[in-house]
Coordinates of C-alpha atoms and ligand atoms in Angstrom, one line a residue:
M1 CA 24.2 0.2 1.2
L2 CA 20.6 0.6 0.0
K3 CA 20.3 1.4 -3.7
L4 CA 17.1 2.2 -5.6
Y5 CA 16.0 3.1 -9.1
N6 CA 15.0 6.7 -9.3
T7 CA 12.5 7.4 -12.0
L8 CA 13.6 11.1 -12.0
T9 CA 17.2 10.4 -12.9
K10 CA 16.5 7.1 -14.6
K11 CA 19.4 5.6 -12.6
V12 CA 20.0 3.3 -9.7
E13 CA 21.2 5.5 -6.8
E14 CA 22.4 5.2 -3.3
F15 CA 19.6 6.0 -0.8
I16 CA 20.6 8.9 1.4
P17 CA 17.7 10.5 3.3
I18 CA 17.7 14.3 3.6
D19 CA 17.3 14.0 7.4
P20 CA 19.3 11.0 8.6
N21 CA 16.9 10.5 11.4
E22 CA 13.6 10.3 9.5
V23 CA 12.7 9.2 6.0
K24 CA 9.8 11.2 4.6
F25 CA 7.7 9.0 2.3
Y26 CA 4.6 9.9 0.3
V27 CA 2.4 7.5 -1.6
C28 CA -0.6 8.5 -3.7
G29 CA -3.6 6.9 -2.1
P30 CA -7.0 5.9 -3.4
T31 CA -9.9 8.0 -4.8
V32 CA -12.6 6.7 -2.6
Y33 CA -15.5 6.0 -5.0
D34 CA -15.3 2.2 -5.1
Y35 CA -13.3 -0.8 -3.7
F36 CA -9.7 -0.7 -4.9
H37 CA -8.6 -3.3 -7.4
I38 CA -5.8 -5.8 -7.1
G39 CA -3.6 -3.7 -9.4
N40 CA -3.8 -0.8 -6.8
A41 CA -3.1 -3.4 -4.1
R42 CA 0.2 -4.2 -5.8
S43 CA 1.3 -0.5 -5.4
F44 CA 0.1 -0.3 -1.8
I45 CA 1.7 -3.6 -0.8
M46 CA 5.0 -2.9 -2.6
A47 CA 5.2 0.6 -1.0
D48 CA 4.5 -1.2 2.4
M49 CA 7.4 -3.6 1.8
V50 CA 9.7 -0.7 1.0
R51 CA 8.6 1.2 4.1
R52 CA 9.0 -1.9 6.3
Y53 CA 12.5 -2.5 4.9
L54 CA 13.5 1.1 5.7
E55 CA 12.3 0.4 9.2
Y56 CA 14.2 -2.9 9.3
K57 CA 17.3 -0.8 8.5
G58 CA 16.6 1.3 11.5
Y59 CA 15.1 4.4 9.9
K60 CA 12.2 6.1 11.4
V61 CA 9.7 6.6 8.6
K62 CA 7.0 9.2 8.3
F63 CA 4.7 7.6 5.8
V64 CA 1.9 9.7 4.3
M65 CA -0.9 8.4 2.1
N66 CA -3.6 10.8 0.9
L67 CA -7.3 10.0 0.5
T68 CA -8.9 11.7 -2.5
D69 CA -12.4 12.3 -1.1
V70 CA -13.5 15.0 -3.6
D71 CA -13.4 14.0 -7.2
D72 CA -15.5 13.8 -10.4
K73 CA -15.8 10.0 -9.9
I74 CA -17.2 10.4 -6.4
I75 CA -19.6 13.1 -7.6
K76 CA -20.7 10.9 -10.4
K77 CA -21.3 8.0 -8.1
S78 CA -23.2 10.1 -5.6
L79 CA -25.5 11.4 -8.4
E80 CA -26.1 7.8 -9.6
E81 CA -26.9 6.6 -6.2
K82 CA -28.8 9.8 -5.2
R83 CA -26.6 10.1 -2.0
E84 CA -24.4 12.8 -0.6
A85 CA -20.8 12.7 -2.0
K86 CA -19.7 12.7 1.6
D87 CA -21.5 9.5 2.3
V88 CA -20.1 7.8 -0.7
S89 CA -16.5 8.7 0.2
T90 CA -17.0 7.8 3.9
D91 CA -18.2 4.3 3.0
Y92 CA -15.3 3.7 0.7
I93 CA -12.8 5.1 3.1
N94 CA -14.0 2.5 5.7
A95 CA -13.8 -0.2 3.0
F96 CA -10.3 0.9 2.2
F97 CA -9.2 0.6 5.8
E98 CA -10.8 -2.9 6.1
D99 CA -9.1 -4.1 3.0
I100 CA -5.6 -2.8 3.7
T101 CA -5.8 -4.2 7.3
K102 CA -6.6 -7.6 5.8
L103 CA -3.7 -7.2 3.4
K104 CA -1.4 -6.6 6.4
I105 CA -0.5 -3.2 5.1
K106 CA 1.0 -1.1 8.0
K107 CA -1.0 2.0 8.8
A108 CA 0.4 5.2 7.4
T109 CA 1.6 7.9 9.9
V110 CA -1.1 10.2 8.4
Y111 CA -3.9 9.8 6.0
P112 CA -4.7 13.3 4.9
K113 CA -8.1 13.9 3.3
A114 CA -8.5 16.4 0.5
T115 CA -11.6 17.9 2.0
E116 CA -9.7 18.7 5.2
H117 CA -6.9 20.5 3.3
M118 CA -8.8 23.1 1.3
H119 CA -6.9 25.9 3.0
E120 CA -3.5 24.5 2.0
M121 CA -4.6 23.8 -1.6
I122 CA -6.1 27.3 -2.0
D123 CA -2.9 28.8 -0.6
M124 CA -0.8 26.8 -3.1
I125 CA -3.0 27.9 -6.0
K126 CA -2.7 31.5 -4.8
K127 CA 1.0 31.3 -4.8
L128 CA 1.0 29.9 -8.3
V129 CA -1.3 32.7 -9.5
D130 CA 0.8 35.3 -7.8
K131 CA 4.0 33.9 -9.4
N132 CA 2.3 33.8 -12.8
Y133 CA 2.3 30.1 -13.1
A134 CA -1.4 30.0 -13.1
Y135 CA -4.3 32.0 -14.5
N136 CA -8.0 32.3 -13.7
I137 CA -10.6 32.3 -16.4
D138 CA -14.1 32.9 -15.0
G139 CA -13.6 30.9 -11.8
N140 CA -11.5 28.1 -13.3
V141 CA -7.8 28.3 -12.5
F142 CA -5.3 26.6 -14.8
Y143 CA -1.6 25.8 -14.5
D144 CA 0.4 27.4 -17.3
V145 CA 2.5 24.5 -18.3
K146 CA 4.7 26.5 -20.7
R147 CA 5.9 28.7 -17.9
F148 CA 7.6 25.7 -16.1
S149 CA 10.7 25.1 -18.2
E150 CA 11.4 21.7 -16.7
Y151 CA 8.0 20.2 -17.5
G152 CA 8.4 16.6 -18.6
K153 CA 11.6 15.9 -16.6
L154 CA 10.0 13.0 -14.8
S155 CA 8.1 11.3 -17.6
G156 CA 10.7 12.1 -20.3
K157 CA 8.0 13.7 -22.4
N158 CA 8.7 17.1 -24.0
T159 CA 6.0 19.7 -24.4
E160 CA 6.3 19.9 -28.2
E161 CA 5.6 16.2 -28.5
L162 CA 2.8 16.4 -26.1
E163 CA 1.3 19.3 -28.0
V164 CA 0.7 17.1 -31.0
G165 CA -2.5 15.3 -30.5
A166 CA -3.5 17.4 -27.6
R167 CA -6.7 19.4 -28.0
I168 CA -8.9 21.7 -26.0
D169 CA -12.4 20.4 -25.3
A170 CA -15.1 22.8 -26.6
N171 CA -16.2 23.4 -23.0
E172 CA -12.8 24.3 -21.7
E173 CA -11.4 27.8 -21.7
K174 CA -7.8 27.2 -21.0
K175 CA -5.1 28.9 -23.1
D176 CA -3.1 25.8 -24.1
P177 CA -4.1 22.2 -24.4
L178 CA -1.4 21.1 -22.0
D179 CA -2.6 23.4 -19.2
F180 CA -4.4 21.6 -16.4
A181 CA -7.0 22.6 -13.8
L182 CA -5.9 23.7 -10.3
W183 CA -9.4 24.9 -9.3
K184 CA -12.7 23.9 -10.9
K185 CA -15.7 26.2 -10.8
A186 CA -18.7 24.5 -9.2
K187 CA -21.4 23.2 -11.4
E188 CA -25.0 23.0 -10.3
G189 CA -25.5 20.4 -7.6
E190 CA -21.8 19.7 -7.0
P191 CA -20.1 20.1 -3.6
F192 CA -18.1 23.3 -3.4
W193 CA -15.8 25.4 -1.3
D194 CA -15.3 29.2 -1.3
S195 CA -12.1 30.5 -2.8
P196 CA -10.7 33.8 -4.1
W197 CA -11.9 32.6 -7.6
G198 CA -15.4 31.8 -6.4
K199 CA -17.1 28.6 -5.4
G200 CA -15.5 25.4 -6.6
R201 CA -13.2 22.6 -5.8
P202 CA -9.5 21.7 -6.3
G203 CA -8.1 19.6 -9.1
W204 CA -6.6 16.2 -8.2
H205 CA -3.0 17.1 -8.9
V206 CA -2.8 20.0 -6.5
E207 CA -4.1 17.8 -3.7
C208 CA -0.9 15.8 -3.5
S209 CA 1.3 18.8 -3.8
A210 CA -0.4 20.7 -1.0
M211 CA -0.8 17.8 1.3
S212 CA 2.7 16.4 0.9
C213 CA 4.1 19.9 1.6
K214 CA 2.0 20.2 4.7
H215 CA 2.9 16.8 6.2
L216 CA 6.4 16.2 4.8
G217 CA 7.8 19.7 3.9
E218 CA 8.7 21.4 0.7
T219 CA 11.4 18.8 -0.2
F220 CA 11.1 15.2 0.9
D221 CA 12.7 11.8 0.3
I222 CA 10.5 9.3 -1.5
H223 CA 7.4 9.7 -3.6
A224 CA 5.8 6.5 -4.8
G225 CA 2.9 5.4 -6.8
G226 CA 1.8 3.2 -9.8
N227 CA 3.5 3.6 -13.1
D228 CA 0.3 5.1 -14.5
L229 CA 0.7 8.1 -12.3
I230 CA 4.0 9.2 -13.7
F231 CA 2.2 11.2 -16.4
P232 CA 0.4 13.4 -16.0
H233 CA -0.2 13.2 -12.2
H234 CA 3.4 13.2 -10.9
E235 CA 4.7 15.4 -13.6
N236 CA 2.1 18.0 -12.6
E237 CA 2.8 17.6 -8.9
I238 CA 6.5 18.5 -9.7
A239 CA 5.4 21.5 -11.8
Q240 CA 3.1 22.8 -9.0
S241 CA 5.4 22.2 -6.0
E242 CA 8.6 23.4 -7.6
A243 CA 7.0 26.5 -9.0
A244 CA 5.2 27.4 -5.8
N245 CA 8.1 26.7 -3.4
Q246 CA 11.1 27.3 -5.7
K247 CA 12.8 24.2 -4.3
P248 CA 13.3 20.6 -5.5
F249 CA 10.2 18.6 -4.7
V250 CA 11.2 15.0 -4.2
K251 CA 14.6 13.3 -4.1
Y252 CA 13.6 9.7 -5.1
W253 CA 10.7 8.8 -7.3
L254 CA 9.6 5.2 -7.0
H255 CA 7.1 3.6 -9.4
F256 CA 5.4 0.2 -9.4
G257 CA 4.6 -1.8 -12.5
F258 CA 1.2 -2.6 -13.9
L259 CA -0.7 -5.7 -13.0
N260 CA -1.9 -7.2 -16.2
I261 CA -4.6 -9.7 -16.8
N262 CA -4.2 -11.8 -20.0
E263 CA -1.3 -9.4 -20.9
E264 CA -3.6 -6.4 -20.8
K265 CA -3.4 -3.7 -18.2
M266 CA -5.9 -4.2 -15.4
S267 CA -8.0 -1.1 -14.9
K268 CA -11.4 0.0 -14.0
S269 CA -11.9 1.8 -17.3
L270 CA -11.2 -1.4 -19.2
G271 CA -13.5 -3.4 -17.0
N272 CA -11.1 -6.3 -16.5
F273 CA -10.3 -6.0 -12.9
F274 CA -10.8 -7.8 -9.6
T275 CA -11.1 -5.9 -6.4
A276 CA -8.6 -6.7 -3.7
R277 CA -11.7 -7.7 -1.6
D278 CA -12.7 -10.4 -4.1
V279 CA -9.2 -11.8 -4.3
L280 CA -9.0 -11.9 -0.5
K281 CA -12.0 -14.2 -0.4
K282 CA -9.9 -16.8 -2.3
Y283 CA -6.4 -16.2 -1.2
S284 CA -4.7 -15.3 2.1
A285 CA -3.0 -11.9 2.5
E286 CA 0.2 -13.8 2.8
A287 CA -0.3 -15.6 -0.5
I288 CA -1.2 -12.3 -2.3
R289 CA 1.9 -10.6 -0.8
M290 CA 4.1 -13.6 -1.8
F291 CA 2.8 -13.4 -5.3
F292 CA 3.8 -9.7 -5.5
A293 CA 7.1 -10.2 -3.7
Q294 CA 8.1 -12.8 -6.2
A295 CA 8.1 -10.3 -9.1
Y296 CA 10.3 -7.3 -9.6
Y297 CA 8.3 -4.3 -8.4
R298 CA 9.0 -2.1 -11.4
G299 CA 8.1 -4.6 -14.1
P300 CA 4.7 -5.7 -15.3
L301 CA 3.2 -8.7 -13.7
N302 CA 0.5 -11.0 -15.0
F303 CA -2.3 -11.9 -12.6
S304 CA -3.4 -15.5 -12.7
D305 CA -4.9 -18.1 -10.4
D306 CA -2.0 -20.4 -11.3
L307 CA 0.6 -18.0 -10.0
L308 CA -1.4 -17.3 -6.8
T309 CA -1.9 -21.0 -6.2
A310 CA 1.8 -21.5 -6.7
A311 CA 2.5 -18.7 -4.2
E312 CA 0.3 -20.4 -1.8
K313 CA 2.0 -23.8 -2.3
G314 CA 5.4 -22.1 -1.8
L315 CA 4.2 -20.6 1.5
E316 CA 3.3 -24.1 2.8
K317 CA 6.9 -25.0 2.9
I318 CA 7.6 -21.9 5.1
N319 CA 4.5 -22.4 7.2
N320 CA 5.4 -26.0 8.0
L321 CA 8.5 -24.7 9.6
V322 CA 6.6 -21.9 11.4
D323 CA 4.3 -24.6 12.8
K324 CA 7.2 -26.6 14.0
V325 CA 8.9 -23.7 15.5
N326 CA 5.8 -22.6 17.4
S327 CA 5.3 -26.1 18.7
E328 CA 9.0 -26.6 19.7
I329 CA 9.1 -23.3 21.5
K330 CA 6.0 -24.4 23.5
K331 CA 7.8 -27.6 24.4
N332 CA 10.8 -25.7 25.6
N333 CA 13.2 -28.6 25.3
S334 CA 16.9 -28.4 26.1
G335 CA 19.3 -30.4 23.9
I336 CA 21.7 -29.9 21.1
K337 CA 22.1 -26.5 19.5
P338 CA 23.1 -27.2 15.9
E339 CA 25.8 -25.2 14.1
F340 CA 24.0 -22.7 11.9
E341 CA 25.2 -19.5 10.3
F342 CA 22.2 -17.2 10.9
N343 CA 24.2 -14.2 10.1
S344 CA 24.9 -15.3 6.5
Y345 CA 21.1 -15.4 5.9
Y346 CA 20.6 -12.0 7.3
K347 CA 23.4 -10.7 5.1
K348 CA 21.9 -12.4 2.0
F349 CA 18.5 -11.0 2.8
E350 CA 19.8 -7.5 3.2
E351 CA 21.9 -7.8 0.0
A352 CA 18.8 -8.7 -1.9
M353 CA 16.7 -5.9 -0.4
D354 CA 19.5 -3.4 -0.7
D355 CA 19.6 -4.2 -4.5
D356 CA 16.7 -2.0 -5.4
F357 CA 14.3 -4.0 -3.2
N358 CA 14.8 -7.3 -4.9
T359 CA 12.0 -9.0 -3.0
S360 CA 12.0 -12.1 -5.2
Q361 CA 15.6 -12.7 -4.3
A362 CA 14.8 -12.0 -0.7
V363 CA 12.0 -14.7 -0.9
A364 CA 14.6 -17.1 -2.4
V365 CA 16.8 -16.5 0.7
I366 CA 13.9 -17.4 2.9
F367 CA 13.3 -20.6 1.0
D368 CA 17.0 -21.5 1.3
F369 CA 16.9 -20.7 5.0
V370 CA 13.9 -23.0 5.5
K371 CA 15.5 -25.8 3.5
D372 CA 18.8 -25.5 5.5
V373 CA 17.1 -25.4 8.9
N374 CA 15.1 -28.5 8.0
R375 CA 18.2 -30.3 6.8
V376 CA 20.1 -29.4 10.0
V377 CA 17.5 -30.6 12.4
A378 CA 16.3 -33.7 10.5
P379 CA 19.0 -36.1 12.0
L380 CA 18.7 -34.7 15.5
D381 CA 16.5 -36.2 18.2
N382 CA 16.8 -33.4 20.7
V383 CA 17.2 -29.8 19.5
D384 CA 17.6 -27.0 22.0
V385 CA 14.7 -24.5 22.1
S386 CA 17.2 -21.7 21.8
F387 CA 17.9 -22.8 18.2
Y388 CA 14.2 -22.5 17.4
N389 CA 14.1 -19.1 19.0
D390 CA 16.8 -18.0 16.7
V391 CA 14.9 -19.5 13.7
K392 CA 11.8 -17.6 14.8
T393 CA 13.7 -14.3 15.2
F394 CA 15.1 -14.6 11.7
L395 CA 11.7 -15.4 10.1
T396 CA 10.0 -12.7 12.2
K397 CA 12.4 -10.0 11.2
T398 CA 12.5 -10.8 7.5
A399 CA 9.5 -12.8 6.2
E400 CA 7.0 -11.5 8.7
N401 CA 8.0 -7.9 9.5
V402 CA 9.4 -6.9 6.1
L403 CA 7.7 -9.0 3.5
G404 CA 4.6 -9.8 5.5
I405 CA 4.3 -13.3 4.0
V406 CA 4.4 -15.1 7.4
D407 CA 2.3 -14.7 10.5
F408 CA 3.5 -16.5 13.5
N409 CA 0.3 -15.9 15.4
K410 CA -1.9 -17.2 12.6
T411 CA -0.4 -20.5 11.7
T412 CA -1.3 -23.4 13.9
T413 CA 0.8 -26.3 15.1
G414 CA 0.0 -29.8 14.1
D415 CA -0.1 -30.8 17.8
D416 CA -3.0 -28.4 18.2
K417 CA -5.1 -29.8 15.4
L418 CA -7.6 -31.3 17.8
T419 CA -7.9 -28.0 19.7
N420 CA -8.5 -26.2 16.5
D421 CA -11.1 -28.6 15.4
L422 CA -12.9 -28.2 18.7
I423 CA -12.8 -24.5 18.6
E424 CA -14.1 -24.5 15.0
L425 CA -16.9 -26.8 16.2
L426 CA -17.8 -24.4 19.0
I427 CA -17.8 -21.5 16.5
R428 CA -20.2 -23.4 14.3
L429 CA -22.5 -24.2 17.2
R430 CA -22.4 -20.5 18.2
T431 CA -23.3 -19.5 14.7
E432 CA -26.3 -21.9 14.7
A433 CA -27.4 -20.6 18.1
K434 CA -27.3 -17.0 16.6
Q435 CA -29.3 -18.1 13.6
N436 CA -31.8 -19.6 16.0
K437 CA -31.8 -16.2 17.9
N438 CA -30.5 -18.0 21.0
Y439 CA -28.3 -15.1 21.9
Q440 CA -27.9 -16.2 25.4
L441 CA -26.2 -19.3 24.3
S442 CA -24.1 -17.7 21.5
D443 CA -22.9 -15.0 24.0
S444 CA -22.1 -17.6 26.6
I445 CA -20.0 -19.6 24.1
R446 CA -18.1 -16.4 23.2
D447 CA -17.5 -15.4 26.8
R448 CA -16.5 -18.8 28.0
L449 CA -14.0 -19.2 25.1
K450 CA -12.6 -15.8 26.1
E451 CA -12.1 -17.0 29.6
L452 CA -10.0 -19.9 28.1
G453 CA -8.0 -17.3 26.1
V454 CA -9.7 -17.9 22.8
I455 CA -10.9 -14.6 21.3
L456 CA -13.5 -14.7 18.6
Q457 CA -13.6 -12.1 15.9
D458 CA -16.7 -11.6 13.9
S459 CA -16.7 -10.2 10.4
K460 CA -18.9 -10.3 7.3
E461 CA -16.9 -13.2 6.1
G462 CA -17.5 -15.2 9.2
T463 CA -15.9 -15.8 12.6
T464 CA -12.2 -16.3 13.1
Y465 CA -10.4 -16.8 16.4
K466 CA -7.1 -15.9 18.0
I467 CA -5.4 -17.7 20.9
G468 CA -3.9 -15.7 23.7
K469 CA -3.5 -11.9 24.2
Ligands
ZN501 ZN1 -0.8 11.9 -5.9

């Protein structure tokens, strides 16, 4: 039985999806004005592990992640760089996809873009205005927070407390400092869309309410995001969606802890952040995922090279077995099949993950498994290939498909070291040929390797290769 901590009820609850056949899952995606930082990567990766575990359990998952492609930050960047806002967002959307692919994050079912859902957002704002939850002042539409009596139920904040310290900026016309913008009137030079309130653009919060409703329905199962989104973003999403639809918005709210650096929250505004892209230059996706998996998803986590190096070291133990399994399967030996309780490891893995996604315990189960497999085969001369097939199945289902810390296609066998060295040598010769503009030779190396089943993949970081397929 899967249990998870629900931020809304502040309790660990049994997970029961609304539709037993399909879990509907929404995660707040990036605002595409820059590369995302490793703190964001933590949220994306942990949401990915949750999603993959639901799939492991046999659920079909409709996974939606929005792309905020209209926003103050994008406009600011486009003015700084004297480019169209659209070009800025397109570049960073492409970069986002490159980075999540490298991090082995499974593609969402849908990536709705704000600019492609203007109609839905305007419709939702209209509903809120009609129901008196929102008011228009000279082309700016605000949500009337006091009208929504349950405001604060997610964050645990109450409106009186919030009122203290809140103030209205001189240039804002809203009635109450807690009210937030649903529609912003266009300023000179800004991108805009037509609406019943004049030219403008939507606020950020209404985006997620309108797009989740469109793709997942008025009430859905899981809404996830970083801790920093609980207030005001998710609180405001609830206020909008529940007022507009008069239905509960989300059943389970899942939030991921901050990634700290030197015990301080990592964030763009504090300037103490690393992009996921930079971290990927130093560490593999598997090591980064391992680092996150070894911490409880809700708690804070300190980012350090020591911890990432330790994660990498730990992975070596698993990868040594992966190498052995790959090579033994290739040999296809028949022999002794050792006694081994595979089921007990599946059970322990599931118990860990069912316990509010205790990924660090799940990793511990994998380590135990690796240690025990090594112990069992050590004294045997001839192990039957079927045993290694079972080992591979376990590691594929758990470490690879759920946690994403292992890649059976990537690691190489010790037996193949010479082959790898030769391929690497050919890649270097090809790169030199390219640098000397000898494209005939470089293409010929690529094509002839392909004939041998070695596929070269070029990227900005260099050339990698894949064998087979
Ligand atoms: Zn959101």
